[in-house]
Amino acid sequence: MNTEDFRPEKEIKVFYPPQRVLMGPGPSDTHPRVLNAMARPTLGHLDPVFTEMMEEIKDLMRYAFQTKNRMTFPVSGPGSVGMEMCFVNMIEPGDKVIVCSNGVFGGRMIENVERHGGIAVAVMDKWGEPVDPQKVEDALKKNPDTKIVAFVHAETSTGASSDAKTLCELAHKYDCMTIVDTVTSLGGTPIKVDEWGIDAIYSGSQKCLSCPPGLSPVSFSDRVTELVKNRKTKVHSWFMDISLLLNYWGSAARTYHHTAPTNALYALHESLLMLAEEGLEHSWARHRNNYEALKDGFAALGMSYVVAEQYRLPQLNSVFVPAGVDEKEVRRRLLAEYSLEIGAGLGDFAGKVWRFGLMGTSSRMDKVIFCLNALETILSDMGLKVERGAAAAAAHKSYAVNPML
Ligand SMILES: *Cc1c(COP(=O)(O)O)cnc(C)c1O
C-alpha cells in the first residue's frame, strides 16, 4: 500500500513564536534563565543525576510554600490537575465539603467535589469580593458533618485576595481539613502553609514563578497522608493517587510511575532557585511595588479597580474598561502593535473589565511603564481624553516612594 503524500492546504514551516510581553492572567513571561534550562539534555526519569535534582525541587518547593511537609512535589500537569489531585484523593463518596466561591475557580472546585461523589455546600460571595469568613462559619455551624473546607486564596478571575489564615483557623476550629488554591499567589503574595495549617495546597508553574505552563506544585500535610491511607474506597484515579505517586516522588528507592517531564522539571528547578535567590520577602515586595505604580498610572488614566483596595492582589489587576471604549479592539491593538497581551474579563465581567497581570518576571518596572504608555496611546488614539504622558509620570512618582525592586 502506498502512503499518501502529505499535502497540507497551507505550507507548514518551522514555528517561531513572536516575542510577546505577557501581562494577562497567565501564563506570564518565562524568564530567559528558565527557558535556557529547558534546552539542556534530556535525562531518563530514573537517572540518579535527575533524581538528585528532584530532591532539590522538593526542598525549593518547601521554601516557596513555607512548609516542612514531606509530601511536597510537582504534579505533571497544569494547575487544574493539582486541583483535581487534592479533591480526588481527599473525597470519598458522600463526604461533605464547604466550597467558597467568589469567582471562576471556586466554581470549578464545586464541580470537582461533585464529580468525585462529594456533597458540595457552596458559600457564595460576589465576584470581586473576598470570601466572607462569617458566612463560612455560619455554614460550618449549620453543617457539623463537614469534612473539608476548600477555597481560592487568589481569585484570578477577579483579582480578589481572601484571608487564608483566618479561613484555615475557622476550618480547624470545626475540625475540618483545608484545600487551598494558590495557583496565582505562590511567589507573588505571602503563603505560609505550616503557620496557617493548610492541609492540601496546589499551585501552577506559569503565574508568579516565571516558568512555562504544565506543572503544578502541591503539598500535603501528614493528616492528608493518614486520610488517604484510611480511605474505605480506592482513589478514583490511577494517575493522581498520591500513594502510588509516592513510589516515584516520595521514596529514595524510586520506581516507575509515569515518565516525568524531565526538561519541564529543569525549568521548575531553575525558577524555584531564582525565587530562593531573590528571597520570598523581596519577591512579595517587588510584586507590591509594581502594583502601586500600575495603580497610580491607571488613576492618571481615570480608570478604576473592580476590587476594594484592601483585598486587591498586586499580581492581578482587574480594572473597568472606560465608558465608550471598545475593549476588544484595545486588546487587539495592544497585541498587534505592541506585542503586549492583557486579559479580558470573564463571566459577568466579560466586555466590562480588563485583567492586567504583574506576575513573576512580568512584574518589572520597565514592563509597567511600557504597558501604561501603550494603553495610554491607544486610548488617546481612540478618542478618550487623557493627558499624554500622565500615566507613566504617575508610575514614576510611585517608584520614587515604593522603589523598583
Ligand atoms: C490559572 C489558575 C488555575 C488553573 O491553572 P491551569 O494551569 O490553567 O490549569 C486554577 N486556579 C487559579 C486561581 C488560577 O489562576
Tab-separated table of C-alpha atoms and ligand atoms in Angstrom:
chain	number	residue	atom	x	y	z
A	1	MET	CA	0.000	0.000	0.000
A	2	ASN	CA	1.277	3.443	-0.871
A	3	THR	CA	1.413	6.160	1.720
A	4	GLU	CA	-0.424	9.281	0.691
A	5	ASP	CA	1.604	12.381	0.010
A	6	PHE	CA	1.498	14.993	2.713
A	7	ARG	CA	-0.222	17.950	1.086
A	8	PRO	CA	-1.337	20.453	3.700
A	9	GLU	CA	-3.557	23.298	2.496
A	10	LYS	CA	-1.067	25.804	3.823
A	11	GLU	CA	2.676	25.221	3.704
A	12	ILE	CA	3.898	24.218	7.160
A	13	LYS	CA	7.155	25.774	8.247
A	14	VAL	CA	9.178	25.869	11.431
A	15	PHE	CA	7.162	27.527	14.165
A	16	TYR	CA	8.817	30.623	15.580
A	17	PRO	CA	6.545	32.272	18.120
A	18	PRO	CA	6.704	36.057	18.280
A	19	GLN	CA	8.280	37.604	21.362
A	20	ARG	CA	5.355	38.847	23.440
A	21	VAL	CA	5.105	40.630	26.745
A	22	LEU	CA	2.590	38.598	28.752
A	23	MET	CA	0.667	40.758	31.208
A	24	GLY	CA	-2.603	38.897	31.424
A	25	PRO	CA	-3.912	36.356	33.966
A	26	GLY	CA	-1.241	33.806	32.984
A	27	PRO	CA	0.882	32.477	31.542
A	28	SER	CA	3.272	35.268	32.409
A	29	ASP	CA	6.637	35.721	30.737
A	30	THR	CA	9.115	32.894	31.174
A	31	HIS	CA	12.462	34.129	32.438
A	32	PRO	CA	15.325	33.562	29.937
A	33	ARG	CA	17.226	31.575	32.564
A	34	VAL	CA	14.256	29.219	32.838
A	35	LEU	CA	13.848	28.855	29.073
A	36	ASN	CA	17.518	28.116	28.812
A	37	ALA	CA	17.268	25.417	31.475
A	38	MET	CA	14.655	23.595	29.383
A	39	ALA	CA	17.063	23.283	26.463
A	40	ARG	CA	19.533	21.148	28.469
A	41	PRO	CA	19.951	17.439	27.591
A	42	THR	CA	17.024	15.196	28.365
A	43	LEU	CA	17.690	12.651	31.101
A	44	GLY	CA	15.845	9.496	31.970
A	45	HIS	CA	13.346	9.988	34.771
A	46	LEU	CA	15.180	7.400	36.919
A	47	ASP	CA	18.710	8.646	36.152
A	48	PRO	CA	20.473	9.174	39.505
A	49	VAL	CA	21.567	12.654	38.427
A	50	PHE	CA	17.960	13.505	37.698
A	51	THR	CA	16.545	12.033	40.883
A	52	GLU	CA	19.061	14.063	42.880
A	53	MET	CA	17.636	17.182	41.240
A	54	MET	CA	14.105	16.039	42.131
A	55	GLU	CA	15.080	16.207	45.813
A	56	GLU	CA	16.304	19.779	45.292
A	57	ILE	CA	12.985	20.710	43.670
A	58	LYS	CA	11.170	19.346	46.717
A	59	ASP	CA	13.388	21.382	49.058
A	60	LEU	CA	12.958	24.542	46.978
A	61	MET	CA	9.207	23.982	46.944
A	62	ARG	CA	9.162	23.597	50.727
A	63	TYR	CA	10.793	27.003	50.924
A	64	ALA	CA	8.318	28.567	48.460
A	65	PHE	CA	5.339	27.114	50.362
A	66	GLN	CA	6.962	27.693	53.795
A	67	THR	CA	6.386	24.135	54.911
A	68	LYS	CA	8.178	21.098	56.248
A	69	ASN	CA	5.639	18.741	54.623
A	70	ARG	CA	7.375	15.618	53.348
A	71	MET	CA	4.711	15.299	50.672
A	72	THR	CA	5.739	18.295	48.613
A	73	PHE	CA	6.321	17.757	44.915
A	74	PRO	CA	5.267	18.947	41.448
A	75	VAL	CA	2.443	17.134	39.662
A	76	SER	CA	2.905	16.542	35.927
A	77	GLY	CA	0.088	18.680	34.625
A	78	PRO	CA	-1.275	22.217	34.821
A	79	GLY	CA	-2.813	23.840	37.902
A	80	SER	CA	-6.127	22.151	37.146
A	81	VAL	CA	-4.509	18.738	37.676
A	82	GLY	CA	-3.149	19.910	41.043
A	83	MET	CA	-6.677	20.969	41.941
A	84	GLU	CA	-8.190	17.665	40.860
A	85	MET	CA	-5.491	15.741	42.693
A	86	CYS	CA	-6.418	17.301	46.045
A	87	PHE	CA	-10.115	16.582	45.608
A	88	VAL	CA	-9.843	13.090	44.150
A	89	ASN	CA	-7.566	11.904	46.953
A	90	MET	CA	-9.356	13.523	49.854
A	91	ILE	CA	-13.004	12.952	48.988
A	92	GLU	CA	-14.922	9.720	49.348
A	93	PRO	CA	-18.496	9.359	48.133
A	94	GLY	CA	-20.890	11.195	50.441
A	95	ASP	CA	-18.264	13.454	52.038
A	96	LYS	CA	-19.414	16.967	52.723
A	97	VAL	CA	-17.181	19.807	51.542
A	98	ILE	CA	-17.725	23.517	52.095
A	99	VAL	CA	-16.557	25.307	48.968
A	100	CYS	CA	-16.126	29.062	48.947
A	101	SER	CA	-16.973	30.502	45.579
A	102	ASN	CA	-16.261	34.105	44.601
A	103	GLY	CA	-15.128	33.598	41.006
A	104	VAL	CA	-14.372	31.088	38.254
A	105	PHE	CA	-12.019	28.858	40.193
A	106	GLY	CA	-14.244	28.468	43.243
A	107	GLY	CA	-16.891	27.303	40.763
A	108	ARG	CA	-14.503	24.676	39.432
A	109	MET	CA	-13.888	23.428	42.964
A	110	ILE	CA	-17.629	22.759	43.341
A	111	GLU	CA	-17.524	20.840	40.066
A	112	ASN	CA	-14.597	18.779	41.386
A	113	VAL	CA	-16.368	17.903	44.644
A	114	GLU	CA	-19.469	16.739	42.824
A	115	ARG	CA	-17.614	14.728	40.199
A	116	HIS	CA	-15.783	12.840	42.937
A	117	GLY	CA	-19.011	11.946	44.682
A	118	GLY	CA	-18.867	14.545	47.420
A	119	ILE	CA	-21.596	16.880	48.599
A	120	ALA	CA	-20.653	20.494	47.969
A	121	VAL	CA	-22.002	23.145	50.314
A	122	ALA	CA	-21.393	26.363	48.397
A	123	VAL	CA	-20.625	29.564	50.275
A	124	MET	CA	-21.126	32.252	47.664
A	125	ASP	CA	-19.612	35.701	47.589
A	126	LYS	CA	-19.928	38.305	44.877
A	127	TRP	CA	-17.301	38.362	42.146
A	128	GLY	CA	-14.648	40.908	43.088
A	129	GLU	CA	-15.146	40.370	46.806
A	130	PRO	CA	-13.118	38.173	49.149
A	131	VAL	CA	-14.544	35.087	50.811
A	132	ASP	CA	-16.518	36.214	53.867
A	133	PRO	CA	-15.294	34.242	56.940
A	134	GLN	CA	-18.597	34.902	58.737
A	135	LYS	CA	-20.523	33.077	56.007
A	136	VAL	CA	-18.053	30.197	56.217
A	137	GLU	CA	-18.523	29.965	59.982
A	138	ASP	CA	-22.312	30.019	59.565
A	139	ALA	CA	-22.040	27.170	57.034
A	140	LEU	CA	-19.767	25.204	59.392
A	141	LYS	CA	-22.283	25.590	62.234
A	142	LYS	CA	-25.136	24.514	60.002
A	143	ASN	CA	-23.191	21.528	58.628
A	144	PRO	CA	-21.356	19.911	61.548
A	145	ASP	CA	-20.632	16.830	59.407
A	146	THR	CA	-18.391	18.829	57.038
A	147	LYS	CA	-15.053	17.186	56.362
A	148	ILE	CA	-13.198	19.740	54.252
A	149	VAL	CA	-13.211	23.482	53.623
A	150	ALA	CA	-11.909	24.500	50.185
A	151	PHE	CA	-11.216	27.987	48.911
A	152	VAL	CA	-9.176	30.019	46.434
A	153	HIS	CA	-6.547	32.247	48.018
A	154	ALA	CA	-6.034	34.453	44.956
A	155	GLU	CA	-9.063	34.516	42.629
A	156	THR	CA	-7.517	35.222	39.234
A	157	SER	CA	-10.869	35.806	37.559
A	158	THR	CA	-11.463	38.924	39.680
A	159	GLY	CA	-8.196	39.919	41.381
A	160	ALA	CA	-9.561	39.458	44.907
A	161	SER	CA	-7.485	38.003	47.700
A	162	SER	CA	-9.053	36.049	50.567
A	163	ASP	CA	-7.756	35.762	54.120
A	164	ALA	CA	-6.312	32.250	54.022
A	165	LYS	CA	-5.021	32.339	57.594
A	166	THR	CA	-8.448	33.172	59.074
A	167	LEU	CA	-10.256	30.662	56.854
A	168	CYS	CA	-7.861	27.875	57.867
A	169	GLU	CA	-8.254	28.741	61.560
A	170	LEU	CA	-12.014	28.534	61.156
A	171	ALA	CA	-11.835	25.185	59.400
A	172	HIS	CA	-9.684	23.735	62.168
A	173	LYS	CA	-11.931	25.142	64.874
A	174	TYR	CA	-14.684	22.954	63.395
A	175	ASP	CA	-12.334	20.016	62.898
A	176	CYS	CA	-12.181	20.249	59.121
A	177	MET	CA	-9.282	19.889	56.730
A	178	THR	CA	-8.448	22.524	54.147
A	179	ILE	CA	-7.771	22.589	50.401
A	180	VAL	CA	-6.310	25.883	49.218
A	181	ASP	CA	-5.812	27.078	45.637
A	182	THR	CA	-2.672	29.198	45.431
A	183	VAL	CA	-2.117	28.993	41.678
A	184	THR	CA	-1.825	32.767	41.345
A	185	SER	CA	-0.465	33.559	44.799
A	186	LEU	CA	2.662	31.374	45.027
A	187	GLY	CA	5.681	33.681	44.758
A	188	GLY	CA	3.519	36.810	44.434
A	189	THR	CA	1.887	37.180	47.847
A	190	PRO	CA	2.621	35.577	51.252
A	191	ILE	CA	1.717	31.914	51.756
A	192	LYS	CA	2.642	30.141	54.976
A	193	VAL	CA	1.491	26.559	54.782
A	194	ASP	CA	2.680	25.364	58.203
A	195	GLU	CA	1.918	28.540	60.124
A	196	TRP	CA	-1.598	28.727	58.706
A	197	GLY	CA	-2.166	24.971	58.999
A	198	ILE	CA	-3.061	24.339	55.356
A	199	ASP	CA	-3.625	20.608	54.708
A	200	ALA	CA	-3.625	20.450	50.920
A	201	ILE	CA	-2.313	23.159	48.649
A	202	TYR	CA	-1.724	23.390	44.915
A	203	SER	CA	-0.257	25.961	42.590
A	204	GLY	CA	0.844	26.408	38.978
A	205	SER	CA	4.178	26.995	37.296
A	206	GLN	CA	3.064	29.708	34.877
A	207	LYS	CA	1.847	32.533	37.092
A	208	CYS	CA	4.245	34.112	39.604
A	209	LEU	CA	7.083	31.587	39.142
A	210	SER	CA	8.278	32.850	35.700
A	211	CYS	CA	8.070	29.290	34.378
A	212	PRO	CA	6.100	27.862	31.405
A	213	PRO	CA	2.733	26.174	31.999
A	214	GLY	CA	2.429	22.449	32.616
A	215	LEU	CA	3.459	21.714	36.198
A	216	SER	CA	1.542	22.012	39.436
A	217	PRO	CA	3.444	22.275	42.726
A	218	VAL	CA	1.450	20.574	45.512
A	219	SER	CA	1.981	19.934	49.208
A	220	PHE	CA	0.087	17.756	51.676
A	221	SER	CA	0.222	17.584	55.465
A	222	ASP	CA	0.672	14.271	57.293
A	223	ARG	CA	-3.042	14.484	58.109
A	224	VAL	CA	-3.771	14.111	54.393
A	225	THR	CA	-1.443	11.105	54.105
A	226	GLU	CA	-3.304	9.496	57.013
A	227	LEU	CA	-6.666	10.315	55.480
A	228	VAL	CA	-5.721	8.755	52.143
A	229	LYS	CA	-4.262	5.689	53.870
A	230	ASN	CA	-7.526	5.159	55.762
A	231	ARG	CA	-9.849	5.531	52.781
A	232	LYS	CA	-12.568	2.918	52.508
A	233	THR	CA	-12.610	3.172	48.713
A	234	LYS	CA	-9.790	3.317	46.191
A	235	VAL	CA	-8.890	6.764	44.850
A	236	HIS	CA	-10.931	7.150	41.667
A	237	SER	CA	-7.891	7.974	39.563
A	238	TRP	CA	-4.884	5.826	38.963
A	239	PHE	CA	-2.655	8.660	37.756
A	240	MET	CA	-3.429	11.026	40.625
A	241	ASP	CA	-3.469	8.554	43.523
A	242	ILE	CA	-0.841	10.079	45.820
A	243	SER	CA	0.011	6.790	47.498
A	244	LEU	CA	1.095	5.396	44.107
A	245	LEU	CA	2.849	8.582	43.037
A	246	LEU	CA	4.892	8.491	46.209
A	247	ASN	CA	6.733	5.453	44.943
A	248	TYR	CA	8.282	7.820	42.445
A	249	TRP	CA	8.382	11.223	44.174
A	250	GLY	CA	8.452	10.146	47.799
A	251	SER	CA	10.975	7.427	48.374
A	252	ALA	CA	14.702	7.013	47.918
A	253	ALA	CA	14.129	3.727	46.044
A	254	ARG	CA	12.259	5.272	43.154
A	255	THR	CA	10.178	3.132	40.875
A	256	TYR	CA	8.457	3.961	37.650
A	257	HIS	CA	5.045	5.536	37.944
A	258	HIS	CA	4.833	7.717	34.833
A	259	THR	CA	7.541	9.318	32.734
A	260	ALA	CA	8.169	12.616	34.456
A	261	PRO	CA	8.526	15.609	32.078
A	262	THR	CA	12.241	15.927	32.776
A	263	ASN	CA	13.004	19.089	30.796
A	264	ALA	CA	9.958	20.872	32.182
A	265	LEU	CA	11.228	19.970	35.653
A	266	TYR	CA	14.607	21.569	34.900
A	267	ALA	CA	12.604	24.733	34.231
A	268	LEU	CA	10.767	24.488	37.533
A	269	HIS	CA	14.043	23.852	39.348
A	270	GLU	CA	15.546	26.974	37.784
A	271	SER	CA	12.526	29.154	38.545
A	272	LEU	CA	12.330	27.996	42.162
A	273	LEU	CA	16.065	28.533	42.521
A	274	MET	CA	15.596	32.084	41.222
A	275	LEU	CA	12.826	32.626	43.754
A	276	ALA	CA	15.089	31.398	46.561
A	277	GLU	CA	17.942	33.606	45.340
A	278	GLU	CA	15.649	36.618	45.263
A	279	GLY	CA	14.030	35.695	48.574
A	280	LEU	CA	10.293	35.397	49.189
A	281	GLU	CA	10.009	38.688	51.048
A	282	HIS	CA	11.744	40.521	48.220
A	283	SER	CA	9.536	38.882	45.610
A	284	TRP	CA	6.370	39.801	47.533
A	285	ALA	CA	7.601	43.410	47.906
A	286	ARG	CA	8.506	43.565	44.210
A	287	HIS	CA	5.019	42.454	43.205
A	288	ARG	CA	3.518	45.032	45.568
A	289	ASN	CA	5.643	47.960	44.413
A	290	ASN	CA	4.924	47.312	40.762
A	291	TYR	CA	1.227	47.142	41.569
A	292	GLU	CA	1.433	50.525	43.359
A	293	ALA	CA	2.962	52.085	40.256
A	294	LEU	CA	0.498	50.467	37.841
A	295	LYS	CA	-2.387	51.542	40.073
A	296	ASP	CA	-1.235	55.173	40.070
A	297	GLY	CA	-0.835	55.015	36.292
A	298	PHE	CA	-4.394	53.711	35.907
A	299	ALA	CA	-5.662	56.503	38.168
A	300	ALA	CA	-3.995	59.049	35.877
A	301	LEU	CA	-5.954	57.489	33.002
A	302	GLY	CA	-9.162	57.780	35.011
A	303	MET	CA	-9.511	54.002	35.314
A	304	SER	CA	-10.883	52.335	38.438
A	305	TYR	CA	-10.443	48.927	40.065
A	306	VAL	CA	-13.028	46.194	40.457
A	307	VAL	CA	-11.759	45.119	43.895
A	308	ALA	CA	-11.654	47.317	47.027
A	309	GLU	CA	-8.102	48.386	47.831
A	310	GLN	CA	-7.559	46.229	50.928
A	311	TYR	CA	-8.462	42.989	49.100
A	312	ARG	CA	-6.529	43.557	45.894
A	313	LEU	CA	-3.985	41.118	44.581
A	314	PRO	CA	-0.897	43.009	43.444
A	315	GLN	CA	-0.267	40.410	40.752
A	316	LEU	CA	-3.743	40.544	39.159
A	317	ASN	CA	-5.288	43.921	38.475
A	318	SER	CA	-8.929	43.968	37.323
A	319	VAL	CA	-9.973	47.397	36.107
A	320	PHE	CA	-13.142	48.656	34.480
A	321	VAL	CA	-12.962	49.474	30.789
A	322	PRO	CA	-13.570	53.234	30.343
A	323	ALA	CA	-17.081	54.035	29.103
A	324	GLY	CA	-17.475	54.058	25.341
A	325	VAL	CA	-14.249	52.165	24.687
A	326	ASP	CA	-14.256	49.037	22.503
A	327	GLU	CA	-12.375	46.774	24.917
A	328	LYS	CA	-11.716	44.037	22.378
A	329	GLU	CA	-10.204	46.469	19.907
A	330	VAL	CA	-7.856	47.795	22.598
A	331	ARG	CA	-6.636	44.270	23.356
A	332	ARG	CA	-6.278	43.532	19.656
A	333	ARG	CA	-4.173	46.657	19.118
A	334	LEU	CA	-2.019	46.046	22.187
A	335	LEU	CA	-1.176	42.631	20.796
A	336	ALA	CA	-0.752	43.688	17.157
A	337	GLU	CA	1.132	46.938	17.722
A	338	TYR	CA	2.972	46.342	20.985
A	339	SER	CA	3.059	42.534	21.161
A	340	LEU	CA	1.542	43.002	24.606
A	341	GLU	CA	-1.042	40.548	25.922
A	342	ILE	CA	-3.536	41.510	28.614
A	343	GLY	CA	-6.590	39.576	29.774
A	344	ALA	CA	-10.293	40.018	29.146
A	345	GLY	CA	-12.974	39.860	31.814
A	346	LEU	CA	-14.728	36.542	32.488
A	347	GLY	CA	-18.365	35.775	33.299
A	348	ASP	CA	-20.311	38.898	34.257
A	349	PHE	CA	-17.136	40.932	33.728
A	350	ALA	CA	-16.829	39.970	30.054
A	351	GLY	CA	-16.680	43.122	27.934
A	352	LYS	CA	-16.526	45.341	31.019
A	353	VAL	CA	-13.201	44.557	32.635
A	354	TRP	CA	-9.555	44.091	31.687
A	355	ARG	CA	-7.175	41.971	33.724
A	356	PHE	CA	-3.562	43.075	33.942
A	357	GLY	CA	-1.146	40.547	35.376
A	358	LEU	CA	2.059	41.540	37.117
A	359	MET	CA	3.280	38.032	37.740
A	360	GLY	CA	6.807	36.720	38.148
A	361	THR	CA	9.202	38.209	35.650
A	362	SER	CA	6.316	40.174	34.115
A	363	SER	CA	6.335	42.180	37.356
A	364	ARG	CA	9.019	44.708	36.495
A	365	MET	CA	9.260	48.467	36.251
A	366	ASP	CA	10.093	48.551	32.540
A	367	LYS	CA	7.036	46.427	31.728
A	368	VAL	CA	4.734	48.549	33.919
A	369	ILE	CA	5.849	51.742	32.143
A	370	PHE	CA	5.653	50.070	28.721
A	371	CYS	CA	2.140	48.820	29.406
A	372	LEU	CA	0.877	52.198	30.661
A	373	ASN	CA	2.358	54.060	27.685
A	374	ALA	CA	0.922	51.601	25.186
A	375	LEU	CA	-2.516	51.710	26.782
A	376	GLU	CA	-2.480	55.498	27.020
A	377	THR	CA	-1.503	55.870	23.367
A	378	ILE	CA	-4.252	53.564	22.151
A	379	LEU	CA	-6.936	55.054	24.396
A	380	SER	CA	-5.982	58.560	23.315
A	381	ASP	CA	-5.964	57.462	19.694
A	382	MET	CA	-9.468	56.070	20.139
A	383	GLY	CA	-10.703	59.444	21.334
A	384	LEU	CA	-10.530	59.126	25.111
A	385	LYS	CA	-9.484	62.383	26.784
A	386	VAL	CA	-6.222	61.583	28.511
A	387	GLU	CA	-3.248	63.757	29.280
A	388	ARG	CA	-0.397	62.300	27.268
A	389	GLY	CA	2.487	61.100	29.419
A	390	ALA	CA	0.457	61.317	32.617
A	391	ALA	CA	0.225	57.576	33.290
A	392	ALA	CA	3.958	56.895	33.099
A	393	ALA	CA	4.658	60.066	35.095
A	394	ALA	CA	2.330	58.869	37.863
A	395	ALA	CA	4.036	55.474	37.882
A	396	HIS	CA	7.474	57.078	38.096
A	397	LYS	CA	6.289	59.148	41.039
A	398	SER	CA	5.133	55.961	42.741
A	399	TYR	CA	8.530	54.309	42.227
A	400	ALA	CA	10.124	57.280	43.995
A	401	VAL	CA	8.209	56.192	47.123
A	402	ASN	CA	7.993	52.416	46.540
A	403	PRO	CA	11.205	51.719	44.690
A	404	MET	CA	11.713	49.354	41.787
A	405	LEU	CA	12.949	46.051	43.209
B	1	LIG	C1	-4.757	29.542	36.391
B	1	LIG	C2	-5.495	29.074	37.583
B	1	LIG	C3	-5.912	27.737	37.746
B	1	LIG	C4	-5.754	26.695	36.683
B	1	LIG	O1	-4.457	26.503	36.300
B	1	LIG	P1	-4.167	25.834	34.855
B	1	LIG	O2	-2.669	25.763	34.849
B	1	LIG	O3	-4.728	26.789	33.857
B	1	LIG	O4	-4.810	24.530	34.827
B	1	LIG	C5	-6.543	27.378	38.911
B	1	LIG	N1	-6.777	28.286	39.888
B	1	LIG	C6	-6.421	29.572	39.765
B	1	LIG	C7	-6.711	30.527	40.865
B	1	LIG	C8	-5.772	30.003	38.603
B	1	LIG	O5	-5.421	31.286	38.483
